[in-house]
PDB file of C-alpha atoms in Angstrom:
ATOM      1  CA  MET A   1      10.432   0.661  25.405  1.00  0.00           C
ATOM      2  CA  THR A   2      11.977  -0.566  22.213  1.00  0.00           C
ATOM      3  CA  SER A   3      15.605   0.174  21.604  1.00  0.00           C
ATOM      4  CA  PRO A   4      16.436   2.074  18.334  1.00  0.00           C
ATOM      5  CA  GLU A   5      18.072  -1.112  16.886  1.00  0.00           C
ATOM      6  CA  ALA A   6      15.036  -3.186  17.529  1.00  0.00           C
ATOM      7  CA  LEU A   7      12.657  -0.859  15.655  1.00  0.00           C
ATOM      8  CA  GLN A   8      10.696  -2.393  12.778  1.00  0.00           C
ATOM      9  CA  VAL A   9       7.971  -1.241  10.446  1.00  0.00           C
ATOM     10  CA  ILE A  10       4.527  -2.191  11.854  1.00  0.00           C
ATOM     11  CA  THR A  11       1.702  -3.120   9.590  1.00  0.00           C
ATOM     12  CA  TYR A  12      -2.092  -2.466   9.369  1.00  0.00           C
ATOM     13  CA  PRO A  13      -4.176  -2.659  11.543  1.00  0.00           C
ATOM     14  CA  HIS A  14      -1.696  -2.082  14.437  1.00  0.00           C
ATOM     15  CA  PRO A  15      -3.233   0.532  16.787  1.00  0.00           C
ATOM     16  CA  THR A  16      -0.197   2.782  16.770  1.00  0.00           C
ATOM     17  CA  LEU A  17      -1.029   3.613  13.150  1.00  0.00           C
ATOM     18  CA  ARG A  18      -4.274   5.129  14.375  1.00  0.00           C
ATOM     19  CA  ARG A  19      -2.854   7.089  17.289  1.00  0.00           C
ATOM     20  CA  VAL A  20      -2.575  10.802  16.821  1.00  0.00           C
ATOM     21  CA  SER A  21       1.104  11.504  17.485  1.00  0.00           C
ATOM     22  CA  LYS A  22       2.379  13.970  20.114  1.00  0.00           C
ATOM     23  CA  PRO A  23       4.686  16.926  19.232  1.00  0.00           C
ATOM     24  CA  VAL A  24       8.405  16.245  19.855  1.00  0.00           C
ATOM     25  CA  ARG A  25       9.654  18.577  22.616  1.00  0.00           C
ATOM     26  CA  ARG A  26      13.217  17.324  23.085  1.00  0.00           C
ATOM     27  CA  VAL A  27      15.927  15.830  20.845  1.00  0.00           C
ATOM     28  CA  ASN A  28      18.703  13.731  22.233  1.00  0.00           C
ATOM     29  CA  ALA A  29      21.226  11.184  20.994  1.00  0.00           C
ATOM     30  CA  GLU A  30      18.700   8.342  21.215  1.00  0.00           C
ATOM     31  CA  LEU A  31      16.191  10.150  19.016  1.00  0.00           C
ATOM     32  CA  LYS A  32      18.939  10.894  16.453  1.00  0.00           C
ATOM     33  CA  GLU A  33      19.697   7.134  16.471  1.00  0.00           C
ATOM     34  CA  ILE A  34      16.033   6.352  15.996  1.00  0.00           C
ATOM     35  CA  VAL A  35      16.023   8.600  12.960  1.00  0.00           C
ATOM     36  CA  ARG A  36      19.094   6.871  11.566  1.00  0.00           C
ATOM     37  CA  LYS A  37      17.434   3.447  12.052  1.00  0.00           C
ATOM     38  CA  MET A  38      14.240   4.743  10.347  1.00  0.00           C
ATOM     39  CA  PHE A  39      16.239   5.666   7.277  1.00  0.00           C
ATOM     40  CA  GLU A  40      17.718   2.140   7.285  1.00  0.00           C
ATOM     41  CA  LEU A  41      14.249   0.625   7.466  1.00  0.00           C
ATOM     42  CA  MET A  42      12.899   2.906   4.817  1.00  0.00           C
ATOM     43  CA  TYR A  43      15.633   2.000   2.379  1.00  0.00           C
ATOM     44  CA  GLU A  44      15.286  -1.677   3.252  1.00  0.00           C
ATOM     45  CA  HIS A  45      11.633  -1.643   2.435  1.00  0.00           C
ATOM     46  CA  GLN A  46      12.131   0.447  -0.652  1.00  0.00           C
ATOM     47  CA  GLY A  47      10.091   3.499   0.545  1.00  0.00           C
ATOM     48  CA  ILE A  48      10.482   7.263   0.050  1.00  0.00           C
ATOM     49  CA  GLY A  49       8.963   8.342   3.368  1.00  0.00           C
ATOM     50  CA  LEU A  50       8.474   6.872   6.838  1.00  0.00           C
ATOM     51  CA  ALA A  51       6.556   8.266   9.840  1.00  0.00           C
ATOM     52  CA  ALA A  52       7.552   7.547  13.417  1.00  0.00           C
ATOM     53  CA  ASN A  53       4.227   5.838  14.277  1.00  0.00           C
ATOM     54  CA  GLN A  54       5.068   3.369  11.497  1.00  0.00           C
ATOM     55  CA  VAL A  55       7.838   2.042  13.808  1.00  0.00           C
ATOM     56  CA  ASP A  56       5.542   2.138  16.767  1.00  0.00           C
ATOM     57  CA  LEU A  57       6.580   5.608  18.138  1.00  0.00           C
ATOM     58  CA  PRO A  58       3.692   8.009  18.615  1.00  0.00           C
ATOM     59  CA  LEU A  59       5.766  11.116  17.903  1.00  0.00           C
ATOM     60  CA  ARG A  60       5.274  13.861  15.305  1.00  0.00           C
ATOM     61  CA  LEU A  61       8.249  13.082  13.171  1.00  0.00           C
ATOM     62  CA  PHE A  62       8.767  11.699   9.688  1.00  0.00           C
ATOM     63  CA  ILE A  63      11.617  11.269   7.272  1.00  0.00           C
ATOM     64  CA  MET A  64      11.765  11.518   3.487  1.00  0.00           C
ATOM     65  CA  ASN A  65      14.174  10.867   0.638  1.00  0.00           C
ATOM     66  CA  LEU A  66      12.434  10.923  -2.802  1.00  0.00           C
ATOM     67  CA  LYS A  67      15.193   8.834  -4.344  1.00  0.00           C
ATOM     68  CA  GLY A  68      14.609   6.010  -1.853  1.00  0.00           C
ATOM     69  CA  LYS A  69      18.172   4.919  -1.930  1.00  0.00           C
ATOM     70  CA  ARG A  70      21.056   5.413   0.524  1.00  0.00           C
ATOM     71  CA  GLY A  71      23.669   7.813  -0.917  1.00  0.00           C
ATOM     72  CA  GLU A  72      21.214   9.289  -3.442  1.00  0.00           C
ATOM     73  CA  GLY A  73      18.838  12.193  -3.166  1.00  0.00           C
ATOM     74  CA  GLU A  74      18.380  14.308   0.046  1.00  0.00           C
ATOM     75  CA  GLU A  75      17.580  12.908   3.428  1.00  0.00           C
ATOM     76  CA  LEU A  76      15.070  15.133   5.121  1.00  0.00           C
ATOM     77  CA  VAL A  77      13.700  14.938   8.727  1.00  0.00           C
ATOM     78  CA  PHE A  78      10.546  16.782   9.744  1.00  0.00           C
ATOM     79  CA  LEU A  79       9.721  17.364  13.445  1.00  0.00           C
ATOM     80  CA  ASN A  80       6.221  18.689  14.208  1.00  0.00           C
ATOM     81  CA  PRO A  81       5.284  19.459  10.629  1.00  0.00           C
ATOM     82  CA  VAL A  82       2.410  21.826   9.844  1.00  0.00           C
ATOM     83  CA  LEU A  83       0.847  22.018   6.424  1.00  0.00           C
ATOM     84  CA  SER A  84      -0.737  24.979   4.803  1.00  0.00           C
ATOM     85  CA  ARG A  85      -1.437  26.802   1.512  1.00  0.00           C
ATOM     86  CA  HIS A  86      -2.937  23.729  -0.223  1.00  0.00           C
ATOM     87  CA  LYS A  87      -3.401  24.450  -3.880  1.00  0.00           C
ATOM     88  CA  GLY A  88      -4.747  22.567  -6.913  1.00  0.00           C
ATOM     89  CA  SER A  89      -5.754  18.922  -7.036  1.00  0.00           C
ATOM     90  CA  ASP A  90      -3.883  15.872  -8.241  1.00  0.00           C
ATOM     91  CA  GLN A  91      -4.683  12.191  -8.377  1.00  0.00           C
ATOM     92  CA  ALA A  92      -1.970   9.522  -8.213  1.00  0.00           C
ATOM     93  CA  GLU A  93      -1.361   5.962  -6.993  1.00  0.00           C
ATOM     94  CA  GLU A  94      -0.094   5.623  -3.481  1.00  0.00           C
ATOM     95  CA  GLY A  95       1.247   2.699  -1.439  1.00  0.00           C
ATOM     96  CA  CYS A  96       2.450   2.444   2.147  1.00  0.00           C
ATOM     97  CA  LEU A  97       5.231   0.451   3.866  1.00  0.00           C
ATOM     98  CA  SER A  98       2.670  -0.362   6.643  1.00  0.00           C
ATOM     99  CA  ILE A  99       0.299  -1.991   4.042  1.00  0.00           C
ATOM    100  CA  PRO A 100       2.783  -3.636   1.755  1.00  0.00           C
ATOM    101  CA  GLY A 101       1.633  -4.660  -1.674  1.00  0.00           C
ATOM    102  CA  VAL A 102      -1.577  -2.621  -1.567  1.00  0.00           C
ATOM    103  CA  TYR A 103      -1.955   0.399  -3.837  1.00  0.00           C
ATOM    104  CA  GLY A 104      -4.685   2.794  -4.750  1.00  0.00           C
ATOM    105  CA  ASP A 105      -5.445   6.171  -6.319  1.00  0.00           C
ATOM    106  CA  VAL A 106      -5.638   9.166  -3.922  1.00  0.00           C
ATOM    107  CA  ILE A 107      -6.597  12.709  -4.725  1.00  0.00           C
ATOM    108  CA  ARG A 108      -4.555  15.319  -2.875  1.00  0.00           C
ATOM    109  CA  PRO A 109      -3.699  19.032  -3.256  1.00  0.00           C
ATOM    110  CA  LYS A 110      -1.058  19.416  -5.911  1.00  0.00           C
ATOM    111  CA  GLN A 111       0.919  21.973  -3.872  1.00  0.00           C
ATOM    112  CA  VAL A 112       1.472  22.451  -0.193  1.00  0.00           C
ATOM    113  CA  ARG A 113       3.676  24.405   2.272  1.00  0.00           C
ATOM    114  CA  VAL A 114       5.334  22.507   5.090  1.00  0.00           C
ATOM    115  CA  GLU A 115       6.840  24.167   8.112  1.00  0.00           C
ATOM    116  CA  ALA A 116       8.689  22.030  10.599  1.00  0.00           C
ATOM    117  CA  PHE A 117      12.006  21.682  12.437  1.00  0.00           C
ATOM    118  CA  GLY A 118      14.960  19.633  11.435  1.00  0.00           C
ATOM    119  CA  ILE A 119      16.620  17.037  13.719  1.00  0.00           C
ATOM    120  CA  ASP A 120      19.220  19.767  14.544  1.00  0.00           C
ATOM    121  CA  GLY A 121      16.480  22.247  15.560  1.00  0.00           C
ATOM    122  CA  SER A 122      16.717  24.382  12.479  1.00  0.00           C
ATOM    123  CA  PRO A 123      13.429  25.643  10.968  1.00  0.00           C
ATOM    124  CA  ILE A 124      12.145  24.244   7.697  1.00  0.00           C
ATOM    125  CA  SER A 125       9.785  26.096   5.381  1.00  0.00           C
ATOM    126  CA  LEU A 126       9.246  24.601   1.926  1.00  0.00           C
ATOM    127  CA  GLU A 127       6.685  25.110  -0.903  1.00  0.00           C
ATOM    128  CA  LEU A 128       6.360  21.621  -2.449  1.00  0.00           C
ATOM    129  CA  THR A 129       4.637  20.338  -5.571  1.00  0.00           C
ATOM    130  CA  GLY A 130       4.506  16.852  -7.319  1.00  0.00           C
ATOM    131  CA  LEU A 131       5.845  13.880  -5.551  1.00  0.00           C
ATOM    132  CA  ALA A 132       7.354  15.806  -2.634  1.00  0.00           C
ATOM    133  CA  ALA A 133       4.041  17.495  -1.855  1.00  0.00           C
ATOM    134  CA  ARG A 134       2.288  14.108  -1.980  1.00  0.00           C
ATOM    135  CA  CYS A 135       4.799  12.401   0.209  1.00  0.00           C
ATOM    136  CA  VAL A 136       4.670  15.103   2.891  1.00  0.00           C
ATOM    137  CA  GLN A 137       0.921  15.004   2.937  1.00  0.00           C
ATOM    138  CA  HIS A 138       0.968  11.141   3.189  1.00  0.00           C
ATOM    139  CA  GLU A 139       3.447  11.113   6.010  1.00  0.00           C
ATOM    140  CA  THR A 140       1.697  13.930   7.949  1.00  0.00           C
ATOM    141  CA  ASP A 141      -1.592  11.993   7.577  1.00  0.00           C
ATOM    142  CA  HIS A 142       0.212   9.109   9.367  1.00  0.00           C
ATOM    143  CA  LEU A 143       0.993  11.468  12.291  1.00  0.00           C
ATOM    144  CA  ASP A 144      -2.769  12.140  12.583  1.00  0.00           C
ATOM    145  CA  GLY A 145      -3.668   8.406  12.464  1.00  0.00           C
ATOM    146  CA  VAL A 146      -4.834   8.555   8.833  1.00  0.00           C
ATOM    147  CA  LEU A 147      -3.950   5.998   6.211  1.00  0.00           C
ATOM    148  CA  PHE A 148      -3.971   6.576   2.479  1.00  0.00           C
ATOM    149  CA  THR A 149      -6.699   3.885   2.230  1.00  0.00           C
ATOM    150  CA  ASP A 150      -8.973   6.265   4.262  1.00  0.00           C
ATOM    151  CA  ARG A 151      -8.630   8.852   1.381  1.00  0.00           C
ATOM    152  CA  MET A 152      -9.550   6.399  -1.457  1.00  0.00           C
ATOM    153  CA  GLY A 153     -12.863   6.497  -3.138  1.00  0.00           C
ATOM    154  CA  GLU A 154     -15.553   4.055  -2.055  1.00  0.00           C
ATOM    155  CA  SER A 155     -15.266   1.743  -5.048  1.00  0.00           C
ATOM    156  CA  ALA A 156     -11.505   1.756  -5.088  1.00  0.00           C
ATOM    157  CA  ARG A 157     -11.418   0.976  -1.407  1.00  0.00           C
ATOM    158  CA  SER A 158     -13.802  -1.945  -1.911  1.00  0.00           C
ATOM    159  CA  ASP A 159     -11.276  -3.425  -4.426  1.00  0.00           C
ATOM    160  CA  ILE A 160      -8.723  -3.816  -1.663  1.00  0.00           C
ATOM    161  CA  ASP A 161     -11.017  -4.983   1.126  1.00  0.00           C
ATOM    162  CA  ASP A 162      -9.881  -8.598   0.770  1.00  0.00           C
ATOM    163  CA  GLU A 163      -6.216  -7.621   0.945  1.00  0.00           C
ATOM    164  CA  LEU A 164      -6.884  -5.502   4.138  1.00  0.00           C
ATOM    165  CA  TYR A 165      -8.784  -8.358   5.591  1.00  0.00           C
ATOM    166  CA  GLU A 166      -5.671 -10.606   5.237  1.00  0.00           C
ATOM    167  CA  PHE A 167      -3.719  -8.022   7.259  1.00  0.00           C
ATOM    168  CA  GLU A 168      -6.402  -8.075   9.929  1.00  0.00           C
ATOM    169  CA  VAL A 169      -6.277 -11.876  10.284  1.00  0.00           C
ATOM    170  CA  GLU A 170      -2.516 -11.785  10.439  1.00  0.00           C
ATOM    171  CA  TYR A 171      -2.718  -9.063  13.156  1.00  0.00           C
ATOM    172  CA  GLN A 172      -5.158 -11.029  15.200  1.00  0.00           C
ATOM    173  CA  ASN A 173      -2.911 -14.068  15.019  1.00  0.00           C
ATOM    174  CA  LYS A 174       0.031 -12.041  16.256  1.00  0.00           C
ATOM    175  CA  ARG A 175      -2.088 -10.723  19.171  1.00  0.00           C
ATOM    176  CA  ALA A 176      -3.182 -14.322  20.005  1.00  0.00           C
ATOM    177  CA  THR A 177       0.338 -15.564  20.126  1.00  0.00           C
ATOM    178  CA  GLY A 178       1.593 -12.569  22.165  1.00  0.00           C
ATOM    179  CA  GLU A 179       3.890 -11.230  19.425  1.00  0.00           C
ATOM    180  CA  ILE A 180       1.947  -7.991  19.729  1.00  0.00           C
ATOM    181  CA  GLY A 181       1.073  -6.901  23.181  1.00  0.00           C
ATOM    182  CA  SER A 182      -2.348  -6.175  24.696  1.00  0.00           C
ATOM    183  CA  ASP A 183      -4.032  -2.809  24.428  1.00  0.00           C
ATOM    184  CA  GLU A 184      -2.762  -2.106  27.985  1.00  0.00           C
ATOM    185  CA  VAL A 185       0.818  -2.913  27.038  1.00  0.00           C
ATOM    186  CA  LEU A 186       0.654  -0.767  23.979  1.00  0.00           C
ATOM    187  CA  ALA A 187      -0.799   2.099  25.895  1.00  0.00           C
ATOM    188  CA  ALA A 188       1.980   1.915  28.410  1.00  0.00           C
ATOM    189  CA  GLN A 189       4.631   1.908  25.633  1.00  0.00           C
ATOM    190  CA  TRP A 190       3.050   4.934  24.014  1.00  0.00           C
ATOM    191  CA  GLN A 191       3.053   6.763  27.409  1.00  0.00           C
ATOM    192  CA  ALA A 192       6.660   5.957  27.974  1.00  0.00           C
ATOM    193  CA  TRP A 193       7.684   7.438  24.677  1.00  0.00           C
ATOM    194  CA  GLU A 194       5.496  10.442  25.107  1.00  0.00           C
ATOM    195  CA  ASP A 195       6.823  11.086  28.598  1.00  0.00           C
ATOM    196  CA  LYS A 196      10.413  11.013  27.228  1.00  0.00           C
ATOM    197  CA  TYR A 197       9.942  13.122  24.099  1.00  0.00           C
ATOM    198  CA  ALA A 198       6.648  14.935  24.051  1.00  0.00           C
TER     199      ALA A 198
END
């Protein structure tokens, strides 16, 4: 298992990005340290949200700060989020820290309700619109193994096929050199994290 300090943002098409994350059943000092490190990584990569499986942890947890800068905005942690009351429709450009440099328009509900738990165990219930609603939906998709590119229209998706192919080639090279473990190694890592927290 990776230590919190060794966490890094993984990129498409790493298999953990397609794994449906398991609900978090326990919180300890290590998980809190993981969350702290996730915020560090999110700010370092200039993001506003980051899901646990983007740092190779198949757990239902994501973080968000719409300002995207340390010391600004509000740092939110969502454990086991559930979305409901989707209303309206809105199209906007999205990107992803796991597919850096790739952007595309995605249609999502304009308003959504999120219910979750904070890292301290306190319940969260928020009615969100605008960027906050979009970010929460994007990150919850990650926990279900869904990427924003999956939600793009067919023609828009074809426009980024070449860029995605470059990520696929880079991934295969990393597998070939052992920088990314085999399917068996990855499955063992997933199981270890799930046994510990899910």
